[in-house]
Coordinates of C-alpha atoms and ligand atoms in Angstrom, one line a residue:
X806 CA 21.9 2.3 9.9
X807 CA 20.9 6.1 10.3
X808 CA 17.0 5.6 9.3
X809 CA 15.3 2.1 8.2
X810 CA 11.5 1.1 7.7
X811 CA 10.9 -1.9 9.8
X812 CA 8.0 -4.4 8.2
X813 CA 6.5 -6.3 10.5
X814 CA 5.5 -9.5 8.5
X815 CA 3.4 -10.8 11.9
X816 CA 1.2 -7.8 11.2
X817 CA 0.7 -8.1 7.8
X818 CA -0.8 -11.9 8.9
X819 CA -3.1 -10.2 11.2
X820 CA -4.4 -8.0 9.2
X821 CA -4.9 -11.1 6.3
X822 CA -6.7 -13.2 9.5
X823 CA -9.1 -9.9 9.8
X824 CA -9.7 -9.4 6.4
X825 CA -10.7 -13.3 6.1
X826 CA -13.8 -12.1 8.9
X827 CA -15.0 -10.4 5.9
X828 CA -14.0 -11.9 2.3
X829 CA -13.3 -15.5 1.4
X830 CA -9.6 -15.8 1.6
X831 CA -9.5 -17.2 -2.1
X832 CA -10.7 -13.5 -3.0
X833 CA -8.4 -11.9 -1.9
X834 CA -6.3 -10.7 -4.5
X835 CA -3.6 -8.8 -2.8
X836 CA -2.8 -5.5 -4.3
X837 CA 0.9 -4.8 -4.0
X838 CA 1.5 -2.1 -7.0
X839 CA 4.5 0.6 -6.2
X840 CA 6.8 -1.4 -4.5
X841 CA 4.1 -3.1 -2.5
X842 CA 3.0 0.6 -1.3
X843 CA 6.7 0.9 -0.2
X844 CA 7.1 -2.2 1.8
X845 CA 9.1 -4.4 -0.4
X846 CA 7.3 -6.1 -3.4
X847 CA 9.5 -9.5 -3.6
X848 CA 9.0 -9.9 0.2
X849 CA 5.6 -9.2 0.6
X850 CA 4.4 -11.2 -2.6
X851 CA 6.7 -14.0 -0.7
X852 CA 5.0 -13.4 2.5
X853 CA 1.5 -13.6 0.7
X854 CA 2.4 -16.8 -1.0
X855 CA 3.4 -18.3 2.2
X856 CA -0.2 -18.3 3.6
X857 CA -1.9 -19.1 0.5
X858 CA -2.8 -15.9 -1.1
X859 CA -3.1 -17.2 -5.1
X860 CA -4.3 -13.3 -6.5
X861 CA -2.2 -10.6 -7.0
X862 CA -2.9 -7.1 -8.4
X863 CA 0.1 -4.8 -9.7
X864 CA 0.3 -1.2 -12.0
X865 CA 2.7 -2.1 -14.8
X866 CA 4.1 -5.2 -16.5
X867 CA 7.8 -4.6 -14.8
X868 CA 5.9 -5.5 -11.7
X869 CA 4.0 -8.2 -13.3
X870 CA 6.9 -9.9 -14.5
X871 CA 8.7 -9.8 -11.2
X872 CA 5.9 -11.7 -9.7
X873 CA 6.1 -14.2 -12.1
X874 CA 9.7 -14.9 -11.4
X875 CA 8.4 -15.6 -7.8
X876 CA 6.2 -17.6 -8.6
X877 CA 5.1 -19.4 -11.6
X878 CA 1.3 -20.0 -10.7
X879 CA -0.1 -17.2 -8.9
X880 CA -2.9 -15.1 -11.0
X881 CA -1.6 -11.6 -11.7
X882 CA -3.8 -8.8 -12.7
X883 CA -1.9 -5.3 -14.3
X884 CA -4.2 -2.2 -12.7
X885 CA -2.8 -0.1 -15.3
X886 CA -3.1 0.7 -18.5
X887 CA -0.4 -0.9 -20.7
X888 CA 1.4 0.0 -23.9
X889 CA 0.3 -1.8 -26.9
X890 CA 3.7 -3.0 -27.7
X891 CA 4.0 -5.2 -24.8
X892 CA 0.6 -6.8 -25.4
X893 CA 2.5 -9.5 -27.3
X894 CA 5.0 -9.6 -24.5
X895 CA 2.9 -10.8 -21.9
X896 CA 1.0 -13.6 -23.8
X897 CA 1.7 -17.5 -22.4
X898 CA 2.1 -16.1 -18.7
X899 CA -1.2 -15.6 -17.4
X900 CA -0.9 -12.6 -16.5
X901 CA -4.1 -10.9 -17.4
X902 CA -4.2 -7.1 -18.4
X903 CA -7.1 -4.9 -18.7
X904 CA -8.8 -3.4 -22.0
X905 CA -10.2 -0.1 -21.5
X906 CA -11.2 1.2 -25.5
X907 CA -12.3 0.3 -28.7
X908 CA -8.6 1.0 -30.2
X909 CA -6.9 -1.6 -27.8
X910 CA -9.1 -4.5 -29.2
X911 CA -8.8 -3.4 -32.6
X912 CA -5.0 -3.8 -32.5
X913 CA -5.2 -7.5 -30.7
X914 CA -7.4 -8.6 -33.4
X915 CA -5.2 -6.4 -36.8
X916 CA -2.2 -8.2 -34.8
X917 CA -4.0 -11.5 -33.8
X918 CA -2.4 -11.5 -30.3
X919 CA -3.9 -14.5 -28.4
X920 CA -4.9 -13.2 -25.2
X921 CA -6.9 -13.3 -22.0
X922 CA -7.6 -9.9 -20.8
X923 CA -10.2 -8.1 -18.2
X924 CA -12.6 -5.6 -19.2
X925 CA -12.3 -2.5 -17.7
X926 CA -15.6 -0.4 -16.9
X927 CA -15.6 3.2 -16.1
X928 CA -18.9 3.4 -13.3
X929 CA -17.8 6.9 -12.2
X930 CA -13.9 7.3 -11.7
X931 CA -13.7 9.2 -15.0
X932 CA -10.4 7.7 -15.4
X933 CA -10.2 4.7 -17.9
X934 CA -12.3 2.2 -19.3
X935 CA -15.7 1.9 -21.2
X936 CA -18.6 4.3 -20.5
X937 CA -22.4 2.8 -20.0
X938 CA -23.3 4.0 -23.1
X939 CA -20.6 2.2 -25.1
X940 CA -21.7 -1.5 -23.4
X941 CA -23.7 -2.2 -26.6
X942 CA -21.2 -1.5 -29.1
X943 CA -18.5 -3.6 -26.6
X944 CA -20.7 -6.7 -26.6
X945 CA -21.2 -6.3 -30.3
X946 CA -17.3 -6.2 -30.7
X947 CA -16.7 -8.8 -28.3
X948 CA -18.9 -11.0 -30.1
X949 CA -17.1 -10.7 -33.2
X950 CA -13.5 -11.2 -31.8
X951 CA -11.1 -13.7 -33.0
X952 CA -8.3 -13.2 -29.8
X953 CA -9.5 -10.9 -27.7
X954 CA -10.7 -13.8 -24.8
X955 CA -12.5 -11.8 -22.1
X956 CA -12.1 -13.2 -19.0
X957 CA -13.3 -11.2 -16.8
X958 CA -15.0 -7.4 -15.8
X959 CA -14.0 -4.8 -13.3
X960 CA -14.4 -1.4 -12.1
X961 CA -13.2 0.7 -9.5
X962 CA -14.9 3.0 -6.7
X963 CA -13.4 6.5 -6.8
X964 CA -15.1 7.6 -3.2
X965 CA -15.4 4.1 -1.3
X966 CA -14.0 5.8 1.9
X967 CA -15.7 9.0 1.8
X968 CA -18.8 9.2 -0.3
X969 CA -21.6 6.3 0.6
X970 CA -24.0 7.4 -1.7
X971 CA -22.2 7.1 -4.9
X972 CA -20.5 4.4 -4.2
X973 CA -24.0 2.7 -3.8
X974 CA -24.1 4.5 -7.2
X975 CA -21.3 3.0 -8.6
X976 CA -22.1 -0.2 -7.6
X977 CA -25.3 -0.6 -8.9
X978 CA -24.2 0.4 -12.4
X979 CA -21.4 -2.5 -11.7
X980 CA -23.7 -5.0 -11.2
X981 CA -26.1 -4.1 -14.2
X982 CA -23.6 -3.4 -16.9
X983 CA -21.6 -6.8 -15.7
X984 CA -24.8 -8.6 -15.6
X985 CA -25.3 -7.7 -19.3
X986 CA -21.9 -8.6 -20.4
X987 CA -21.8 -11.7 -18.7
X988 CA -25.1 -12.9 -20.0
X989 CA -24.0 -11.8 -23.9
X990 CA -20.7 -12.8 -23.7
X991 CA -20.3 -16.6 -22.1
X992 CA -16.4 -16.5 -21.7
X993 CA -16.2 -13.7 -19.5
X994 CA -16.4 -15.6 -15.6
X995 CA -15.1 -13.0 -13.2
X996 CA -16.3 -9.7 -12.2
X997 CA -15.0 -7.3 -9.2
X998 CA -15.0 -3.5 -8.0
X999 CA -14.3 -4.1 -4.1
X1000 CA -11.5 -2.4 -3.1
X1001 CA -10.1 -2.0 1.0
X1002 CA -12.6 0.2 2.0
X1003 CA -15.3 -1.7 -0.5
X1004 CA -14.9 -4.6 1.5
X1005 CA -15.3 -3.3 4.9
X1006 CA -18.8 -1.7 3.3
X1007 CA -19.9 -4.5 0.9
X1008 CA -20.5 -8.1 0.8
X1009 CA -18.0 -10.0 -1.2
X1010 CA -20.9 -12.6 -2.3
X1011 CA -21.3 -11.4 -5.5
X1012 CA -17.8 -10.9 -6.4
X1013 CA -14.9 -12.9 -7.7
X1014 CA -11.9 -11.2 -6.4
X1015 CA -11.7 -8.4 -3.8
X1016 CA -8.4 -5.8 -4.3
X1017 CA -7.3 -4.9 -1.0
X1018 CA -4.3 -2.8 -0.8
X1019 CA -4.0 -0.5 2.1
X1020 CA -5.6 -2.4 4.5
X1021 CA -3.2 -5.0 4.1
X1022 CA -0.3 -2.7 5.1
X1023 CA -2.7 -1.2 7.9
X1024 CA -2.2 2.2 6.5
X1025 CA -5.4 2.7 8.0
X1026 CA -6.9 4.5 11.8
X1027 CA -9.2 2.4 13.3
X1028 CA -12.0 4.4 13.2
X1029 CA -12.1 4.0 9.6
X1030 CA -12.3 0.3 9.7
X1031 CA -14.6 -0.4 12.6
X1032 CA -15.3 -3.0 14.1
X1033 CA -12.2 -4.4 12.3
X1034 CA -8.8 -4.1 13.2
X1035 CA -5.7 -3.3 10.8
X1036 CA -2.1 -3.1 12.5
X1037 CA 0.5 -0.9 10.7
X1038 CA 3.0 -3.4 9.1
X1039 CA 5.6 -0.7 8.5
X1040 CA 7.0 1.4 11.0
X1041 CA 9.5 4.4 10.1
X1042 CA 12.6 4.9 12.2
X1043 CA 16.0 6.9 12.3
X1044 CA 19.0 8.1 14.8
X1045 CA 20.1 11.1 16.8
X1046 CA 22.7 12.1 15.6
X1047 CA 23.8 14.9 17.4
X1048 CA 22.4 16.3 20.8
X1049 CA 23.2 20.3 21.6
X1050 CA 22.1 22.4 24.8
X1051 CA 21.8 25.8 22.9
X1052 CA 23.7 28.5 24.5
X1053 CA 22.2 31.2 23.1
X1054 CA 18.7 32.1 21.1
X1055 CA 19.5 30.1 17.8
X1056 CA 18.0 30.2 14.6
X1057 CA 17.2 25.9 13.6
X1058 CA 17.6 24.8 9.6
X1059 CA 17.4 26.6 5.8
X1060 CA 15.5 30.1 6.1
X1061 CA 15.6 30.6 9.8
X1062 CA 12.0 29.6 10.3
X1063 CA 12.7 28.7 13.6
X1064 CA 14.2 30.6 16.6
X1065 CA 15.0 28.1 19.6
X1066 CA 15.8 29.2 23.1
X1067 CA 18.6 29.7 25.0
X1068 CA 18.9 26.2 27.1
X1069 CA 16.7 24.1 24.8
X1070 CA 18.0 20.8 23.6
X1071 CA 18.0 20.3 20.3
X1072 CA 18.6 16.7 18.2
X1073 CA 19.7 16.0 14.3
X1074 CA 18.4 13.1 13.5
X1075 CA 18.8 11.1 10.3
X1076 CA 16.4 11.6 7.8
X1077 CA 15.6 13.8 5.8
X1078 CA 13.0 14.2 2.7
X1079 CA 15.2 12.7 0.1
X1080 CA 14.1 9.1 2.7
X1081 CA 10.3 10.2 2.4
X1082 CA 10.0 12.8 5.2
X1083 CA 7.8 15.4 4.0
X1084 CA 8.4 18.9 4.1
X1085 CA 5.8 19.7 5.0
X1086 CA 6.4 18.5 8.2
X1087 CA 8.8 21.7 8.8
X1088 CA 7.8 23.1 12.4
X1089 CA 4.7 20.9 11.9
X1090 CA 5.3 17.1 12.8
X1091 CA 6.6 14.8 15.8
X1092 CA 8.3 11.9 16.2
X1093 CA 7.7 9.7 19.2
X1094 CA 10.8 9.3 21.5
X1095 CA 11.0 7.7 24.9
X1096 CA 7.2 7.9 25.7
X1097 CA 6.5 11.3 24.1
X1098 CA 5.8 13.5 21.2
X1099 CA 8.6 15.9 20.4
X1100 CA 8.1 18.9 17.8
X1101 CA 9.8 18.7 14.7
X1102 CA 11.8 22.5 14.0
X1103 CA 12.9 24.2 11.3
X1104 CA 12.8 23.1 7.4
X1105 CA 13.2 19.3 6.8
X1106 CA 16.3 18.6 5.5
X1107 CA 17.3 16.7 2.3
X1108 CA 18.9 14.1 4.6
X1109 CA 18.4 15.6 8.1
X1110 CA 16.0 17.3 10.4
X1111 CA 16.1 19.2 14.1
X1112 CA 14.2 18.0 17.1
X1113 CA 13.2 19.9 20.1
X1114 CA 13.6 17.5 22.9
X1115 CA 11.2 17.9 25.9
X1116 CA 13.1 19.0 29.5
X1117 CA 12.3 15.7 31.1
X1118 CA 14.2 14.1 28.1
X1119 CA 17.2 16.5 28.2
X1120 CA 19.4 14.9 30.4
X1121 CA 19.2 11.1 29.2
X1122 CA 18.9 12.0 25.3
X1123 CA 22.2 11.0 24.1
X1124 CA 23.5 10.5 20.0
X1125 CA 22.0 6.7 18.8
X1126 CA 19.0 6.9 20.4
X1127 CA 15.8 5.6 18.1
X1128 CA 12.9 7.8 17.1
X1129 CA 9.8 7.0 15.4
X1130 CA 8.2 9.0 12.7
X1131 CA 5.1 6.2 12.1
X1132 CA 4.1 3.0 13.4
X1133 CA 3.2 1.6 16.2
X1134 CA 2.9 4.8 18.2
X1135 CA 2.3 7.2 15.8
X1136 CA -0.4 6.7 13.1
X1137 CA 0.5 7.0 9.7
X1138 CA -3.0 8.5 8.8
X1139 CA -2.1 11.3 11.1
X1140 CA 1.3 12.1 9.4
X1141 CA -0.6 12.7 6.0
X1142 CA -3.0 14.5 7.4
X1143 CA -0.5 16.8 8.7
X1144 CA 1.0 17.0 4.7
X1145 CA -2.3 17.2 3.1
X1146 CA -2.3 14.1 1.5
X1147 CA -3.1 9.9 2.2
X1148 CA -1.1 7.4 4.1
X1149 CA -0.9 6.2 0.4
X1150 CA 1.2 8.5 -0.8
X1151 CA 3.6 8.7 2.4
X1152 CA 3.9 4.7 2.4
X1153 CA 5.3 4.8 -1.3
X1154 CA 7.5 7.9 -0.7
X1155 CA 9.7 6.3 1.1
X1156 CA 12.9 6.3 -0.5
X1157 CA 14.8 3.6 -1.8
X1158 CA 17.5 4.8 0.1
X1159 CA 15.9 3.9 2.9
X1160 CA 16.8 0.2 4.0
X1161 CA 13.9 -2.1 5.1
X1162 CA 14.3 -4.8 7.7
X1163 CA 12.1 -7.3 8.0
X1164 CA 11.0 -9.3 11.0
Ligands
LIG1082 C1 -4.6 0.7 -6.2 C2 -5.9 0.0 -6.6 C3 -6.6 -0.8 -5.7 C4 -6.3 -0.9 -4.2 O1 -6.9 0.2 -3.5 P1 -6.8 0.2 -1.9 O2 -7.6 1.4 -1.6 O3 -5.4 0.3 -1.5 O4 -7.5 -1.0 -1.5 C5 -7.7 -1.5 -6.2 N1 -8.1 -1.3 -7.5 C6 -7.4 -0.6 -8.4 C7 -7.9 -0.5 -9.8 C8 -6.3 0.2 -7.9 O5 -5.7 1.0 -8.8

């Protein structure tokens, strides 16, 4: 294999064990949208299973439906919007969706689809669901509903790892406008808004379900978490394949952004950003090999990139050797950093092409 993503299911256990310090592990509905943020969404909802995890939370009824042919019990929650058309698609499964506007409910009741849904509440994201000021006129609807069966309310923090105070913000609003709903209308039972970095702040007493995604997968630094303790369940690898003692100054990669020396050792290595290497990383990134750092140079390649290997390495680097881009040496926190963005975003960039070996 020239590049693979290793998923260490022992870690992903760990990092369930932690999370049970801090939220009844009947809460926990496991988010495992995208792919399972990359790592392999039949596996991991497998893994989950395995140690009793019943909840799971995914973006789109594709990945809803691929749970279900897991397993036929679990509860399923879709994070995303979803088309009218497959409202009817997804009745008799439950699988529950969300409702985020007035025009969703009126086409369940004009097509008299029997279903269960969740209530989404927009506290302060600004991206879907119902405002404060439209609670009243939701109730009133609610109340007058032949299918619609809410089951449930949610919302979701937009600054739970950064921002304290609106959080707090967000929060209370929750609890308020949920409060109301649940007192007018009797069916709705479960209410939530924790999400990973929710949990570590907030008690899970008052809530139903608590949607942890990236803390599962450990895509995480510690110091975020503290005092808890996530390990990174995927680690990104690929091969040397080809070592060179330049023999002359030599320009590295596309648009000669780099100039290496005469004498330097330089490695190819197997990956490139069509696998989920960013880059960004051009000139800018590392991989860990052998105990140490080593510069990444020139522009990442669509399938390839150049190393610099350090002096003590040059005589015992040799074509096959492993390096590591993320992992267990390397944080995956710190290679976003380095391309502006979340370990998020890295975690479900890597490419399909890029096989993933479990252990
Ligand atoms: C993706 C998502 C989550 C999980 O967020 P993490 O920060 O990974 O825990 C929770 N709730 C909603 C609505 C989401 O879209």
């Amino acid at each position: 294999m020239r590049c693979w993503a290793e998923i260490n299911i022992d870690n992903l256990y760990e990092n369930i064990k932690e999370l049970e310090k801090i939220i009844l592990k009947e809460k926990i509905m496991a988010v495992i949208k995208a792919n399972a943020y990359g790592h392999g969404i039949t596996e991991i909802c497998k893994a989950l299973i395995k140690i009793g995890i019943k909840n799971f939370a995914v973006a789109t009824v594709e990945e809803a439906l691929k749970i279900r042919q897991i397993n036929s019990e679990v509860t399923i929650l879709i994070l995303g919007p979803i088309e009218n058309e497959y409202m009817s698609k997804i009745l008799d499964r439950n699988i529950y969706f969300m409702i985020t506007d007035f025009e969703e409910i009126e086409y369940i009741e004009k097509k008299g689809i029997n279903v269960d849904v969740f209530l989404k509440i927009d506290t302060g994201m600004g991206r879907v669901g119902f405002q404060e000021d439209e609670i009243p006129e939701l109730i009133e609807k609610l109340k007058n509903c032949k299918y619609v069966n809410a089951t449930g309310v949610f919302s979701h923090f937009s600054s739970s790892d950064s921002d304290e105070d609106y959080t707090k913000l967000q929060e209370k609003r929750f609890k308020e406008i949920s409060e109301n709903i649940m007192k007018e209308i009797k069916s709705v039972k479960y209410r939530h808004i924790l999400n990973s970095f929710g949990s570590l702040k907030y008690h899970d007493s008052e809530y139903d379900f608590v949607r942890t995604g990236i803390i599962l997968y450990g895509g995480v630094t510690e110091e975020e978490t503290l005092p808890y303790k996530f390990k990174p369940v995927m680690s990104l690898y690929a091969k040397i394949s080809h070592i060179k003692k330049l023999h002359k100054d030599s320009f590295i990669s596309y648009g000669n952004t780099y100039m290496a020396k005469k004498g330097d050792t330089v490695a190819t290595v197997s990956i490139g950003y069509a696998d989920g290497v960013r880059r960004d990383l051009s000139n800018k990134g590392y991989v860990y090999y052998k105990g140490h750092r080593c510069n990444i140079i020139g522009r990442v390649c669509m399938d390839q990139l150049m190393m610099l290997i350090p002096e003590e390495l040059a005589e015992s680097a040799k074509k096959g050797d492993v390096v590591e881009f993320f992992g267990k040496n390397i944080n995956i926190v710190e290679v976003a950093d380095l391309c502006n963005t979340i370990s998020y975003e890295i975690l479900c960039g890597i490419s399909s092409r890029v096989p993933r070996v479990y252990k």
